Amino acid sequence: MISVQKLTLPEDRLERLHYIKRIFSHAHGSDLAPQWAGGRRNGLNKLNSIDALAYARNRQFINGAVTHLSPYLRHGCISLNETFASVKARFDLHAEKLLTEFARRDYWRQVWYAKGDAIYSEIEPPKVCIAYAPLTEAVLQAKTGLPCMDAFIQTLLNTGYLHHHARLWLASYIVHHLKCDWRQAADWFEARLLDGDIASNHLSWQWVASTYSSKPYFTNKDSIARFTGEKYCATCKAKCPFDGSAQHLVQHLFDKTLIPIARQYSVPAIAVKASSGHPALAVFIHDEMLSPTHDLLQQPFPKIFVFDPQIHGHWSLNRLQFLADCINEMHGVEVWLGDTYEVLMQRGVGQVITQDTPNKKIKAILTPFSPTWQRVAHLVNIEVSEKRFKRFSRYWEKVGPTVLNGFKNSKSSLSKR
Ligand SMILES: Cc1cc2nc3c(=O)[nH]c(=O)nc-3n(C[C@H](O)[C@H](O)[C@H](O)COP(=O)(O)OP(=O)(O)OC[C@H]3O[C@@H](n4cnc5c(N)ncnc54)[C@H](O)[C@@H]3O)c2cc1C
């Protein structure tokens, strides 16, 4: 077990990046690129530079006007609800496409709340036969021989960010072409992404694999060529596995003689330790609530953040640096490294107040400290029945009309322009 230590994050950003690299010398991956500096200020800058009209037009293109907001939303630097409200107020009806995409985040999160650790296993039987080969070294090292896939993997490893289309293409290549285990691949993605999020990530992999969707997702060469502007295809000499019609790809990829069955994965349990017995109260800051404006920071108790190997041990270096940027903006937060239980015991903490999360690991770790969970509002305060979580379209049927309500311009007034 790693020994408990209190950390002092340097104010100077470059020094801070070096400090994190030194403390987490085992962490894999590259340094955090300047355009991904963490924290609320940087999240707000990105939010303020959104162009929702361009987004609606070209978001599917790899160099389209996507927002790059996901790491900031994932870590709570900016909340989904304030982001949604800001975009709706600024762009009115023109923002509908982007607002629908924001809602996907809320949807996956609500599915995680509803299903808990079941999202780590196949929620439904796959609709085609999928297989479970280990993730290949070729994938892990970006040496598949396909210029497009290798470039996507390299981008993931170097920056921690991938455009949505690249995530889809890469996931479908890994699951349906290479026949690798989606769960192993999802864990790999989650560890490498700056926005790594169990709900959005693992459920998206299930969506691609067809264990949480009505059909498998796969792509073809035309689509990759079109949305990358021929960037890879123009000079590619490889035998393209994506070439062919949808019908050809279905025949080639899916063996209809095999019977698809759902597979269960075990989730390592966190042993719940004995109650602390100490008297003091503290605010526990976890990695989904990293905003200097978080209202729990107003509480008159110590505020404690822990880099805990049980939670962050598999995270890449750039993500740990992103976290350090975020925490650095939050004045008065103690930063520790080690086992959360040991840290809180050493600090004499008996009870914690913190933000609610669907993450059962965090819940188990904090159980000995009789946590008070502060609820986080969903996108809309209406009851969504579990039946609607089966597909995004069903959730959106219920939630969409309420959250999109109140546009300044009606559809008819816009169409007259
Ligand atoms: C295999 C796979 C793994 C993924 N893993 C993650 C993950 O770990 N964390 C994560 O935040 N997203 C994940 N996504 C969803 C999506 O790809 C990213 O949210 C998006 O690409 C982030 O870039 P952006 O902020 O520029 O997105 P934009 O296109 O600008 O979208 C704006 C915001 O809307 C939300 N959003 C858009 N599309 C989705 C979606 N399909 N699902 C959920 N939210 C969405 C995100 O919060 C995003 O920041 C994954 C998708 C796939 C196919």
Coordinates of C-alpha atoms and ligand atoms in Angstrom, one line a residue:
M1 CA 0.0 0.0 0.0
I2 CA 1.3 3.5 -0.9
S3 CA 2.1 5.6 2.2
V4 CA -0.1 8.6 3.0
Q5 CA 1.4 12.0 2.1
K6 CA 0.1 15.5 2.0
L7 CA 0.8 17.2 -1.3
T8 CA 1.5 20.9 -2.0
L9 CA 0.6 21.7 -5.6
P10 CA 2.9 24.4 -6.9
E11 CA 1.0 27.6 -8.0
D12 CA 3.2 27.9 -11.2
R13 CA 1.6 25.7 -13.8
L14 CA 4.8 24.3 -15.4
E15 CA 6.2 23.4 -12.0
R16 CA 2.8 21.8 -11.1
L17 CA 3.0 19.6 -14.3
H18 CA 6.5 18.5 -13.3
Y19 CA 5.5 17.9 -9.7
I20 CA 2.7 15.6 -10.8
K21 CA 5.0 13.8 -13.2
R22 CA 7.5 13.3 -10.3
I23 CA 4.9 12.1 -7.8
F24 CA 3.1 9.8 -10.2
S25 CA 6.3 8.5 -11.9
H26 CA 4.5 5.2 -12.8
A27 CA 1.6 7.0 -14.7
H28 CA 1.5 6.2 -18.4
G29 CA 1.2 8.6 -21.3
S30 CA 2.2 12.1 -22.3
D31 CA 2.1 15.4 -20.6
L32 CA -1.0 17.5 -20.7
A33 CA -1.1 19.7 -23.8
P34 CA -1.7 23.4 -23.2
Q35 CA -5.0 23.5 -25.0
W36 CA -6.3 21.0 -22.5
A37 CA -5.3 22.8 -19.3
G38 CA -7.8 21.9 -16.6
G39 CA -10.0 24.0 -14.4
R40 CA -13.2 26.0 -14.5
R41 CA -11.7 29.1 -16.1
N42 CA -10.5 27.1 -19.1
G43 CA -13.9 25.2 -19.2
L44 CA -15.7 28.5 -19.3
N45 CA -13.5 29.8 -22.1
K46 CA -14.3 26.8 -24.2
L47 CA -18.0 27.2 -23.4
N48 CA -17.9 30.8 -24.4
S49 CA -16.3 30.1 -27.7
I50 CA -18.9 27.5 -28.8
D51 CA -20.4 28.0 -32.2
A52 CA -23.7 26.0 -32.1
L53 CA -24.6 26.8 -35.7
A54 CA -21.3 25.5 -37.0
Y55 CA -21.7 22.5 -34.7
A56 CA -25.1 21.6 -36.2
R57 CA -23.6 21.8 -39.7
N58 CA -20.3 20.0 -39.4
R59 CA -19.9 18.2 -36.0
Q60 CA -19.6 14.9 -37.8
F61 CA -16.4 15.9 -39.5
I62 CA -13.2 15.1 -37.6
N63 CA -12.2 18.8 -37.8
G64 CA -15.7 20.1 -37.2
A65 CA -16.7 22.7 -34.7
V66 CA -17.1 20.3 -31.7
T67 CA -16.9 21.8 -28.2
H68 CA -14.1 19.9 -26.5
L69 CA -16.1 20.4 -23.3
S70 CA -16.2 16.7 -22.2
P71 CA -13.2 16.7 -19.7
Y72 CA -14.6 19.9 -18.0
L73 CA -18.0 18.4 -17.7
R74 CA -16.7 15.0 -16.6
H75 CA -14.8 16.6 -13.7
G76 CA -17.5 19.1 -12.7
C77 CA -15.5 22.2 -13.6
I78 CA -18.6 23.3 -15.3
S79 CA -22.0 21.7 -14.7
L80 CA -24.0 20.1 -17.5
N81 CA -27.1 22.2 -16.4
E82 CA -25.2 25.6 -16.6
T83 CA -23.7 24.6 -19.9
F84 CA -27.1 23.6 -21.3
A85 CA -28.7 26.9 -20.1
S86 CA -25.9 29.0 -21.4
V87 CA -26.0 27.5 -24.9
K88 CA -29.8 27.6 -25.0
A89 CA -29.9 31.2 -24.0
R90 CA -27.2 32.2 -26.5
F91 CA -28.3 30.2 -29.6
D92 CA -32.0 29.7 -29.1
L93 CA -33.5 27.1 -31.5
H94 CA -30.3 26.9 -33.5
A95 CA -28.7 25.0 -30.6
E96 CA -31.1 22.0 -30.7
K97 CA -28.5 19.6 -32.1
L98 CA -25.9 20.5 -29.5
L99 CA -28.4 20.5 -26.7
T100 CA -29.5 17.0 -27.7
E101 CA -25.9 15.8 -27.6
F102 CA -25.5 17.3 -24.1
A103 CA -28.5 15.3 -23.1
R104 CA -26.8 12.1 -24.0
R105 CA -24.4 12.7 -21.1
D106 CA -27.4 13.0 -18.7
Y107 CA -29.0 9.9 -20.2
W108 CA -25.9 7.7 -19.8
R109 CA -25.5 9.0 -16.3
Q110 CA -29.1 8.2 -15.3
V111 CA -28.7 4.7 -16.8
W112 CA -25.6 4.3 -14.5
Y113 CA -27.7 5.5 -11.5
A114 CA -30.5 3.0 -12.4
K115 CA -28.4 0.0 -13.2
G116 CA -25.3 0.5 -11.0
D117 CA -22.4 -2.0 -11.6
A118 CA -24.6 -3.9 -14.1
I119 CA -23.3 -1.5 -16.7
Y120 CA -19.9 -3.2 -16.5
S121 CA -21.5 -6.4 -17.9
E122 CA -23.6 -6.9 -21.1
I123 CA -26.9 -5.4 -20.4
E124 CA -28.7 -7.2 -23.2
P125 CA -27.6 -10.2 -25.3
P126 CA -25.7 -9.0 -28.3
K127 CA -27.7 -8.9 -31.6
V128 CA -24.8 -10.5 -33.5
C129 CA -22.1 -12.7 -32.3
I130 CA -19.3 -10.8 -30.7
A131 CA -16.0 -12.4 -29.5
Y132 CA -13.7 -11.9 -26.6
A133 CA -10.1 -11.9 -27.8
P134 CA -7.6 -9.9 -25.7
L135 CA -6.8 -6.4 -26.9
T136 CA -3.9 -6.8 -29.2
E137 CA -0.4 -5.2 -28.9
A138 CA -1.0 -3.8 -32.3
V139 CA -3.9 -1.8 -31.0
L140 CA -2.1 -0.8 -27.8
Q141 CA 1.0 0.4 -29.7
A142 CA -0.9 2.0 -32.6
K143 CA 0.6 -0.5 -35.0
T144 CA -2.5 -2.0 -36.7
G145 CA -1.1 -1.1 -40.1
L146 CA -4.2 1.0 -40.9
P147 CA -3.2 4.7 -41.1
C148 CA -6.6 5.9 -39.9
M149 CA -6.8 3.6 -36.9
D150 CA -3.2 4.1 -35.9
A151 CA -3.6 7.9 -36.1
F152 CA -6.7 7.7 -33.9
I153 CA -4.9 5.5 -31.3
Q154 CA -1.9 7.8 -31.4
T155 CA -4.1 10.8 -30.8
L156 CA -5.7 9.1 -27.9
L157 CA -2.4 8.2 -26.4
N158 CA -0.8 11.6 -27.0
T159 CA -3.7 14.0 -26.1
G160 CA -6.4 12.0 -24.2
Y161 CA -9.0 13.3 -26.6
L162 CA -10.7 11.8 -29.7
H163 CA -13.5 13.1 -31.8
H164 CA -16.8 11.2 -31.3
H165 CA -16.7 9.7 -34.8
A166 CA -13.1 8.5 -34.3
R167 CA -14.2 6.8 -31.0
L168 CA -17.0 5.1 -32.9
W169 CA -14.8 3.9 -35.8
L170 CA -12.1 2.7 -33.5
A171 CA -14.5 0.9 -31.2
S172 CA -16.2 -0.8 -34.0
Y173 CA -12.9 -1.9 -35.6
I174 CA -11.8 -3.3 -32.2
V175 CA -15.0 -5.1 -31.4
H176 CA -16.3 -6.2 -34.8
H177 CA -13.2 -6.6 -37.0
L178 CA -10.6 -7.6 -34.5
K179 CA -13.2 -9.5 -32.3
C180 CA -11.7 -8.2 -29.1
D181 CA -13.4 -8.1 -25.7
W182 CA -15.3 -4.8 -25.6
R183 CA -15.0 -4.6 -21.8
Q184 CA -11.2 -4.8 -21.9
A185 CA -11.2 -2.1 -24.7
A186 CA -13.6 0.1 -22.7
D187 CA -11.3 -0.1 -19.6
W188 CA -8.3 0.9 -21.8
F189 CA -10.2 3.9 -23.3
E190 CA -11.4 5.0 -19.9
A191 CA -7.8 5.0 -18.5
R192 CA -6.5 7.0 -21.5
L193 CA -9.3 9.6 -22.1
L194 CA -9.1 13.0 -20.3
D195 CA -12.9 12.7 -20.2
G196 CA -12.9 9.0 -19.1
D197 CA -16.3 8.4 -17.7
I198 CA -17.7 5.0 -16.8
A199 CA -21.3 5.8 -18.0
S200 CA -20.6 7.6 -21.3
N201 CA -17.7 5.3 -22.1
H202 CA -18.7 1.8 -21.1
L203 CA -22.3 2.3 -22.3
S204 CA -21.0 3.7 -25.7
W205 CA -18.9 0.5 -26.1
Q206 CA -22.0 -1.5 -25.4
W207 CA -23.9 0.5 -27.9
V208 CA -21.3 -0.3 -30.5
A209 CA -21.1 -3.9 -29.6
S210 CA -25.0 -4.2 -29.7
T211 CA -25.4 -5.2 -26.0
Y212 CA -27.2 -1.9 -25.4
S213 CA -28.6 -1.1 -28.8
S214 CA -30.8 -2.9 -31.4
K215 CA -28.0 -3.5 -33.9
P216 CA -24.2 -3.4 -34.0
Y217 CA -22.4 -0.2 -35.1
F218 CA -19.9 -0.5 -37.9
T219 CA -18.7 1.9 -40.6
N220 CA -17.5 1.8 -44.1
K221 CA -14.6 3.4 -46.1
D222 CA -16.8 6.1 -47.7
S223 CA -17.9 7.4 -44.3
I224 CA -14.3 7.5 -43.0
A225 CA -13.1 9.1 -46.2
R226 CA -15.9 11.7 -46.2
F227 CA -15.7 12.8 -42.5
T228 CA -11.9 12.9 -42.4
G229 CA -11.6 14.8 -45.7
E230 CA -9.7 11.8 -47.2
K231 CA -6.9 12.5 -44.8
Y232 CA -5.9 8.9 -44.5
C233 CA -7.6 7.2 -47.4
A234 CA -5.9 9.4 -50.1
T235 CA -2.5 7.9 -49.5
C236 CA -3.4 4.6 -47.8
K237 CA -1.8 1.4 -49.2
A238 CA -3.3 -1.0 -46.7
K239 CA -6.0 -3.6 -47.6
C240 CA -9.0 -1.6 -46.3
P241 CA -11.2 -3.7 -44.0
F242 CA -13.9 -1.1 -44.2
D243 CA -14.3 -1.2 -48.0
G244 CA -17.6 -2.5 -49.3
S245 CA -21.4 -2.1 -49.0
A246 CA -23.2 -2.5 -45.7
Q247 CA -24.5 -5.8 -46.9
H248 CA -21.0 -7.1 -47.7
L249 CA -19.7 -5.9 -44.4
V250 CA -22.5 -7.6 -42.5
Q251 CA -21.7 -10.9 -44.3
H252 CA -18.0 -10.6 -43.7
L253 CA -18.2 -9.5 -40.0
F254 CA -21.0 -11.5 -38.5
D255 CA -21.2 -15.3 -38.4
K256 CA -24.9 -16.0 -38.4
T257 CA -24.4 -19.6 -37.4
L258 CA -23.3 -18.7 -33.9
I259 CA -25.7 -17.9 -31.1
P260 CA -25.1 -14.6 -29.3
I261 CA -25.1 -14.8 -25.5
A262 CA -24.6 -12.1 -22.9
R263 CA -21.5 -12.2 -20.8
Q264 CA -21.0 -11.2 -17.2
Y265 CA -17.9 -9.5 -15.9
S266 CA -16.9 -9.4 -12.2
V267 CA -16.3 -6.1 -10.7
P268 CA -13.6 -6.1 -8.0
A269 CA -15.4 -5.4 -4.7
I270 CA -14.0 -2.7 -2.4
A271 CA -13.8 -4.0 1.2
V272 CA -15.8 -1.7 3.4
K273 CA -13.7 -0.8 6.4
A274 CA -14.8 -0.2 10.0
S275 CA -16.5 3.0 11.1
S276 CA -14.0 5.7 11.8
G277 CA -15.2 6.6 15.4
H278 CA -13.6 10.0 15.1
P279 CA -15.8 13.1 15.8
A280 CA -14.8 15.6 13.1
L281 CA -16.7 16.5 10.0
A282 CA -15.0 17.1 6.6
V283 CA -16.1 17.9 3.0
F284 CA -14.8 15.2 0.8
I285 CA -14.0 16.5 -2.7
H286 CA -14.1 13.7 -5.3
D287 CA -13.2 13.9 -9.0
E288 CA -16.7 14.8 -10.3
M289 CA -16.9 18.1 -8.3
L290 CA -13.8 20.1 -9.2
S291 CA -15.1 23.6 -9.4
P292 CA -14.0 26.6 -7.3
T293 CA -17.7 27.7 -7.2
H294 CA -19.0 24.4 -5.7
D295 CA -21.3 25.3 -2.9
L296 CA -19.8 22.6 -0.6
L297 CA -16.6 24.7 -0.5
Q298 CA -18.6 27.2 1.6
Q299 CA -19.0 24.7 4.4
P300 CA -16.9 25.5 7.6
F301 CA -15.2 22.2 7.6
P302 CA -11.8 21.0 6.2
K303 CA -12.1 20.2 2.4
I304 CA -10.1 17.1 1.4
F305 CA -9.2 15.7 -2.0
V306 CA -7.3 12.4 -2.2
F307 CA -5.4 11.0 -5.2
D308 CA -6.3 7.4 -4.3
P309 CA -4.7 4.6 -6.2
Q310 CA -7.9 2.6 -6.0
I311 CA -9.7 5.3 -8.0
H312 CA -7.0 7.1 -9.9
G313 CA -4.2 4.4 -10.1
H314 CA -4.9 3.5 -13.7
W315 CA -5.3 7.1 -15.0
S316 CA -2.9 8.6 -17.5
L317 CA -0.3 11.3 -16.6
N318 CA -2.1 14.0 -18.6
R319 CA -5.4 13.3 -16.8
L320 CA -3.7 13.5 -13.3
Q321 CA -2.2 16.8 -14.5
F322 CA -5.6 18.0 -15.6
L323 CA -6.9 17.1 -12.1
A324 CA -4.1 19.1 -10.5
D325 CA -5.0 22.2 -12.6
C326 CA -8.6 21.9 -11.5
I327 CA -7.8 21.5 -7.8
N328 CA -5.3 24.3 -7.9
E329 CA -8.2 26.7 -8.6
M330 CA -10.1 25.5 -5.6
H331 CA -8.6 27.5 -2.7
G332 CA -8.5 25.9 0.7
V333 CA -8.6 22.3 -0.4
E334 CA -6.1 19.9 1.2
V335 CA -4.6 17.5 -1.3
W336 CA -3.5 14.1 -0.2
L337 CA -2.0 11.0 -1.8
G338 CA -2.8 7.5 -0.5
D339 CA -5.6 5.3 0.6
T340 CA -8.7 7.5 1.3
Y341 CA -9.5 5.6 4.5
E342 CA -6.0 6.1 5.9
V343 CA -6.0 9.8 5.0
L344 CA -9.3 10.5 6.6
M345 CA -8.4 8.5 9.7
Q346 CA -5.1 10.4 10.0
R347 CA -7.1 13.7 9.7
G348 CA -9.4 12.5 12.5
V349 CA -12.5 12.6 10.2
G350 CA -15.6 10.7 11.4
Q351 CA -18.2 12.0 8.9
V352 CA -18.0 13.4 5.4
I353 CA -20.3 15.6 3.3
T354 CA -19.9 15.2 -0.5
Q355 CA -21.6 15.3 -3.8
D356 CA -23.7 12.3 -4.8
T357 CA -22.3 10.0 -7.5
P358 CA -23.4 6.7 -9.2
N359 CA -19.9 5.5 -8.7
K360 CA -20.2 2.6 -6.3
K361 CA -16.4 2.5 -5.7
I362 CA -16.5 6.0 -4.2
K363 CA -19.6 5.0 -2.2
A364 CA -17.9 1.9 -0.7
I365 CA -14.7 3.8 0.2
L366 CA -16.6 6.5 2.0
T367 CA -19.1 4.2 3.9
P368 CA -17.0 4.2 7.1
F369 CA -17.4 8.0 7.3
S370 CA -21.3 8.0 7.3
P371 CA -21.4 10.1 4.2
T372 CA -24.1 12.7 3.5
W373 CA -24.6 12.8 -0.3
Q374 CA -25.6 16.1 -1.8
R375 CA -27.9 15.4 -4.7
V376 CA -27.0 16.7 -8.2
A377 CA -29.9 17.8 -10.3
H378 CA -30.5 15.9 -13.5
L379 CA -31.0 17.9 -16.7
V380 CA -34.7 18.1 -16.0
N381 CA -36.6 17.5 -12.7
I382 CA -39.0 14.9 -14.0
E383 CA -39.3 11.3 -13.2
V384 CA -38.0 9.1 -16.0
S385 CA -39.2 5.5 -15.7
E386 CA -36.6 2.8 -16.1
K387 CA -38.3 1.5 -19.2
R388 CA -37.3 4.8 -20.9
F389 CA -33.6 4.1 -20.2
K390 CA -33.6 1.2 -22.6
R391 CA -32.9 3.6 -25.5
F392 CA -31.9 7.3 -25.8
S393 CA -34.8 7.9 -28.2
R394 CA -37.3 6.9 -25.5
Y395 CA -35.6 9.0 -22.8
W396 CA -35.5 12.0 -25.2
E397 CA -39.2 11.6 -26.1
K398 CA -39.9 12.3 -22.4
V399 CA -37.1 14.8 -21.5
G400 CA -36.7 16.6 -24.8
P401 CA -40.0 18.6 -24.9
T402 CA -39.4 19.9 -21.3
V403 CA -35.7 20.9 -21.7
L404 CA -36.2 22.4 -25.1
N405 CA -39.2 24.3 -23.9
G406 CA -39.0 28.1 -23.7
F407 CA -37.0 29.0 -26.8
K408 CA -37.3 32.7 -27.6
N409 CA -38.2 32.0 -31.2
S410 CA -40.7 29.4 -32.2
K411 CA -39.9 27.0 -35.1
S412 CA -42.4 29.0 -37.3
S413 CA -40.8 32.4 -36.6
L414 CA -37.4 31.0 -37.5
S415 CA -38.5 29.5 -40.7
K416 CA -39.7 32.9 -41.9
R417 CA -36.1 34.3 -41.7
Ligands
LIG1 C1 -16.5 4.3 -27.6 C2 -16.9 5.6 -27.0 C3 -16.4 6.0 -25.8 C4 -16.8 7.2 -25.2 N1 -16.3 7.6 -24.0 C5 -16.6 8.7 -23.4 C6 -16.1 9.1 -22.1 O1 -15.4 8.3 -21.5 N2 -16.5 10.3 -21.6 C7 -17.3 11.2 -22.3 O2 -17.6 12.3 -21.8 N3 -17.8 10.8 -23.5 C8 -17.5 9.7 -24.1 N4 -18.0 9.3 -25.3 C9 -19.0 10.2 -25.9 C10 -18.5 11.3 -26.9 O3 -17.7 10.7 -27.9 C11 -17.7 12.4 -26.2 O4 -18.5 12.9 -25.1 C12 -17.4 13.5 -27.1 O5 -16.7 13.1 -28.2 C13 -16.5 14.5 -26.4 O6 -16.0 15.5 -27.2 P1 -16.7 17.0 -27.3 O7 -16.8 17.5 -25.9 O8 -15.9 17.8 -28.3 O9 -18.1 16.6 -27.8 P2 -19.2 17.5 -28.6 O10 -19.6 16.8 -29.8 O11 -18.8 18.9 -28.7 O12 -20.5 17.3 -27.6 C14 -20.7 18.3 -26.5 C15 -20.9 17.5 -25.3 O13 -22.0 16.6 -25.4 C16 -21.8 15.4 -24.7 N5 -21.9 14.3 -25.7 C17 -21.8 14.4 -27.0 N6 -22.0 13.2 -27.6 C18 -22.1 12.3 -26.5 C19 -22.3 10.9 -26.4 N7 -22.5 10.1 -27.5 N8 -22.4 10.3 -25.2 C20 -22.4 11.1 -24.1 N9 -22.2 12.4 -24.1 C21 -22.1 13.0 -25.3 C22 -20.4 15.5 -24.1 O14 -20.5 15.9 -22.7 C23 -19.8 16.6 -24.9 O15 -18.7 17.2 -24.2 C24 -17.7 8.1 -25.9 C25 -18.2 7.7 -27.2 C26 -17.8 6.5 -27.7 C27 -18.3 6.1 -29.1

